[in-house]
GROMACS .gro file of C-alpha atoms in nm:
model
  189
    1MET     CA    1  -0.475   3.768  -0.624
    2ILE     CA    2  -0.137   3.599  -0.569
    3ARG     CA    3  -0.310   3.258  -0.552
    4HIS     CA    4  -0.468   3.321  -0.893
    5VAL     CA    5  -0.135   3.421  -1.049
    6VAL     CA    6   0.032   3.108  -0.908
    7LEU     CA    7  -0.254   2.889  -1.031
    8ILE     CA    8  -0.242   3.043  -1.378
    9GLY     CA    9   0.136   2.997  -1.382
   10LEU     CA   10   0.099   2.630  -1.287
   11LEU     CA   11  -0.171   2.571  -1.548
   12SER     CA   12   0.037   2.733  -1.820
   13ALA     CA   13   0.317   2.487  -1.743
   14LEU     CA   14   0.092   2.189  -1.827
   15PRO     CA   15   0.148   2.029  -2.166
   16SER     CA   16  -0.086   2.140  -2.441
   17SER     CA   17  -0.202   1.780  -2.479
   18PHE     CA   18  -0.346   1.786  -2.127
   19VAL     CA   19  -0.721   1.727  -2.150
   20TYR     CA   20  -0.956   1.897  -1.909
   21ALA     CA   21  -1.283   1.732  -1.810
   22LYS     CA   22  -1.582   1.942  -1.910
   23ASP     CA   23  -1.760   1.869  -1.586
   24GLU     CA   24  -1.718   1.663  -1.269
   25ALA     CA   25  -1.932   1.378  -1.403
   26SER     CA   26  -1.701   1.316  -1.700
   27LYS     CA   27  -1.369   1.313  -1.509
   28GLY     CA   28  -1.182   0.986  -1.543
   29LYS     CA   29  -1.426   0.837  -1.794
   30ALA     CA   30  -1.313   0.741  -2.141
   31THR     CA   31  -1.540   0.825  -2.430
   32LYS     CA   32  -1.693   0.554  -2.648
   33SER     CA   33  -1.452   0.632  -2.933
   34GLU     CA   34  -1.153   0.603  -2.695
   35THR     CA   35  -1.263   0.261  -2.566
   36ASP     CA   36  -1.346   0.130  -2.916
   37ASN     CA   37  -0.974   0.121  -3.000
   38LEU     CA   38  -0.856  -0.043  -2.677
   39PRO     CA   39  -0.746  -0.407  -2.690
   40SER     CA   40  -0.965  -0.659  -2.511
   41LYS     CA   41  -0.892  -0.743  -2.147
   42GLU     CA   42  -0.733  -1.072  -2.262
   43CYS     CA   43  -0.493  -0.873  -2.483
   44THR     CA   44  -0.397  -0.617  -2.217
   45PHE     CA   45  -0.099  -0.690  -1.994
   46VAL     CA   46   0.014  -0.501  -1.684
   47ILE     CA   47   0.358  -0.574  -1.544
   48SER     CA   48   0.513  -0.408  -1.240
   49GLY     CA   49   0.878  -0.320  -1.184
   50THR     CA   50   1.009  -0.313  -0.829
   51ASP     CA   51   1.293  -0.152  -0.634
   52ASP     CA   52   1.442  -0.499  -0.580
   53MET     CA   53   1.507  -0.532  -0.955
   54HIS     CA   54   1.225  -0.766  -1.058
   55TYR     CA   55   0.921  -0.761  -1.278
   56THR     CA   56   0.614  -0.885  -1.098
   57MET     CA   57   0.280  -0.994  -1.236
   58LEU     CA   58  -0.035  -1.155  -1.106
   59VAL     CA   59  -0.061  -1.509  -1.241
   60ALA     CA   60  -0.368  -1.708  -1.137
   61GLY     CA   61  -0.423  -1.458  -0.854
   62LYS     CA   62  -0.070  -1.496  -0.714
   63GLU     CA   63   0.211  -1.243  -0.752
   64VAL     CA   64   0.518  -1.396  -0.917
   65LYS     CA   65   0.861  -1.240  -0.981
   66SER     CA   66   1.073  -1.253  -1.293
   67PRO     CA   67   1.237  -1.461  -1.421
   68ASP     CA   68   0.989  -1.714  -1.275
   69PHE     CA   69   0.699  -1.639  -1.507
   70SER     CA   70   0.625  -1.630  -1.873
   71LEU     CA   71   0.395  -1.381  -2.034
   72ASN     CA   72   0.110  -1.597  -2.167
   73ILE     CA   73  -0.052  -1.422  -2.461
   74PRO     CA   74  -0.367  -1.575  -2.606
   75LYS     CA   75  -0.321  -1.666  -2.973
   76LYS     CA   76  -0.632  -1.464  -3.059
   77CYS     CA   77  -0.440  -1.146  -2.966
   78ILE     CA   78  -0.197  -1.198  -3.256
   79ASP     CA   79  -0.460  -1.112  -3.515
   80ASP     CA   80  -0.687  -0.898  -3.298
   81PRO     CA   81  -0.758  -0.579  -3.498
   82LYS     CA   82  -0.724  -0.377  -3.175
   83GLY     CA   83  -0.375  -0.513  -3.107
   84THR     CA   84  -0.210  -0.604  -2.777
   85SER     CA   85  -0.122  -0.351  -2.508
   86PHE     CA   86   0.148  -0.357  -2.243
   87THR     CA   87   0.175  -0.133  -1.937
   88LEU     CA   88   0.474  -0.113  -1.705
   89ASN     CA   89   0.412   0.028  -1.357
   90HIS     CA   90   0.712   0.103  -1.136
   91VAL     CA   91   0.569   0.024  -0.793
   92GLY     CA   92   0.884   0.123  -0.605
   93ILE     CA   93   1.004   0.464  -0.492
   94ALA     CA   94   1.358   0.469  -0.635
   95LEU     CA   95   1.449   0.736  -0.888
   96LYS     CA   96   1.489   0.622  -1.247
   97ALA     CA   97   1.861   0.714  -1.242
   98ALA     CA   98   1.914   0.458  -0.963
   99MET     CA   99   1.656   0.187  -1.034
  100GLY     CA  100   1.483   0.271  -1.359
  101HIS     CA  101   1.298   0.008  -1.559
  102ASN     CA  102   1.169  -0.029  -1.910
  103LEU     CA  103   0.984  -0.310  -2.083
  104ILE     CA  104   1.103  -0.431  -2.422
  105ILE     CA  105   0.931  -0.696  -2.633
  106LEU     CA  106   1.154  -0.858  -2.896
  107GLU     CA  107   1.253  -1.184  -3.063
  108THR     CA  108   1.455  -1.389  -2.815
  109ALA     CA  109   1.740  -1.424  -3.068
  110ASN     CA  110   1.793  -1.046  -3.048
  111LEU     CA  111   1.776  -1.007  -2.668
  112ASP     CA  112   2.150  -1.009  -2.589
  113LYS     CA  113   2.237  -0.786  -2.883
  114VAL     CA  114   1.975  -0.524  -2.786
  115VAL     CA  115   2.067  -0.527  -2.415
  116LEU     CA  116   2.443  -0.505  -2.475
  117ALA     CA  117   2.410  -0.229  -2.734
  118GLY     CA  118   2.183  -0.030  -2.501
  119ILE     CA  119   2.419  -0.017  -2.201
  120SER     CA  120   2.571   0.317  -2.304
  121GLN     CA  121   2.248   0.468  -2.432
  122GLN     CA  122   2.107   0.638  -2.120
  123ALA     CA  123   1.980   0.932  -2.326
  124ASN     CA  124   1.780   0.685  -2.541
  125ASP     CA  125   1.624   0.487  -2.254
  126PHE     CA  126   1.905   0.229  -2.286
  127ILE     CA  127   1.803   0.139  -2.641
  128ASP     CA  128   2.066   0.185  -2.910
  129PRO     CA  129   1.906   0.348  -3.216
  130ALA     CA  130   2.103   0.099  -3.429
  131THR     CA  131   1.911  -0.193  -3.274
  132LYS     CA  132   1.569  -0.029  -3.240
  133ASN     CA  133   1.452  -0.211  -3.555
  134LEU     CA  134   1.499  -0.541  -3.364
  135ILE     CA  135   1.239  -0.436  -3.102
  136LEU     CA  136   0.866  -0.493  -3.148
  137GLY     CA  137   0.770  -0.241  -2.879
  138HIS     CA  138   0.899  -0.078  -2.562
  139THR     CA  139   0.827   0.167  -2.284
  140LYS     CA  140   1.052   0.451  -2.184
  141VAL     CA  141   1.266   0.409  -1.871
  142ILE     CA  142   1.054   0.497  -1.567
  143GLY     CA  143   1.127   0.556  -1.199
  144GLY     CA  144   0.930   0.496  -0.882
  145LYS     CA  145   0.552   0.554  -0.903
  146GLU     CA  146   0.570   0.614  -1.280
  147SER     CA  147   0.399   0.422  -1.559
  148ASP     CA  148   0.429   0.388  -1.935
  149SER     CA  149   0.247   0.186  -2.200
  150PHE     CA  150   0.267   0.081  -2.561
  151LYS     CA  151   0.047  -0.109  -2.801
  152LEU     CA  152   0.151  -0.359  -3.066
  153PRO     CA  153  -0.064  -0.371  -3.379
  154LYS     CA  154  -0.240  -0.671  -3.523
  155ASN     CA  155   0.006  -0.935  -3.649
  156ALA     CA  156   0.311  -0.782  -3.476
  157PHE     CA  157   0.386  -1.133  -3.347
  158ASP     CA  158   0.463  -1.432  -3.568
  159PRO     CA  159   0.346  -1.736  -3.366
  160LYS     CA  160   0.625  -1.945  -3.522
  161LYS     CA  161   0.894  -1.726  -3.364
  162ASP     CA  162   1.029  -1.714  -3.009
  163TYR     CA  163   0.977  -1.387  -2.815
  164SER     CA  164   1.093  -1.247  -2.482
  165PHE     CA  165   1.050  -0.941  -2.264
  166VAL     CA  166   1.338  -0.767  -2.089
  167CYS     CA  167   1.452  -0.455  -1.903
  168SER     CA  168   1.758  -0.299  -2.069
  169PHE     CA  169   1.860  -0.077  -1.775
  170PRO     CA  170   2.225  -0.178  -1.713
  171GLY     CA  171   2.251  -0.497  -1.509
  172HIS     CA  172   1.877  -0.562  -1.493
  173ALA     CA  173   1.847  -0.811  -1.781
  174ALA     CA  174   1.994  -1.088  -1.564
  175VAL     CA  175   1.666  -1.119  -1.371
  176MET     CA  176   1.422  -0.880  -1.537
  177LYS     CA  177   1.335  -1.096  -1.833
  178GLY     CA  178   1.105  -1.373  -1.936
  179LYS     CA  179   0.959  -1.565  -2.226
  180ILE     CA  180   0.644  -1.491  -2.418
  181VAL     CA  181   0.428  -1.797  -2.471
  182PHE     CA  182   0.128  -1.808  -2.704
  183VAL     CA  183  -0.160  -1.996  -2.543
  184GLU     CA  184  -0.509  -2.097  -2.656
  185SER     CA  185  -0.682  -1.872  -2.399
  186ALA     CA  186  -0.599  -1.654  -2.101
  187ALA     CA  187  -0.555  -1.825  -1.764
  188LYS     CA  188  -0.830  -1.770  -1.511
  189SER     CA  189  -0.714  -1.545  -1.226
   0.00000   0.00000   0.00000
């Protein structure tokens, strides 16, 4: 009886948006309508944040650390109706208060302004509400073993402009940044 009360108490603490699988066979499988709106594999980017204050990414099958890589986005993603998605995985174990990371995509000309204005904005994931309009998209600040994602809509990027990605956690922008480069097609990994 006590086990059931504890289990019910735990379940009631779950967010109302939590989705339960109807049966074992459907667990972990997205429905057709869910996958119809996902960007193509070429327009989906996964970047990791580490406890040693770097972004890492697989490039041509090799792990590289920021700031030694650019994020190569195929030009076809700019006008892809399904958009472009970005996921940040914190692969470390440090708490977000000590070594949190976020991922911000913005025009390079606005990078310093956004990072400097965000230093005192811990409650807002180190993004100053006054500069949020300068950001194309961003994740929340995450700690070890956490993940967050965002999706940019079709035509969010102007291929004539210069874009970068950066972490605005205080002190991280020195090495946790890189350029976005628009390429004809994705590199083979």
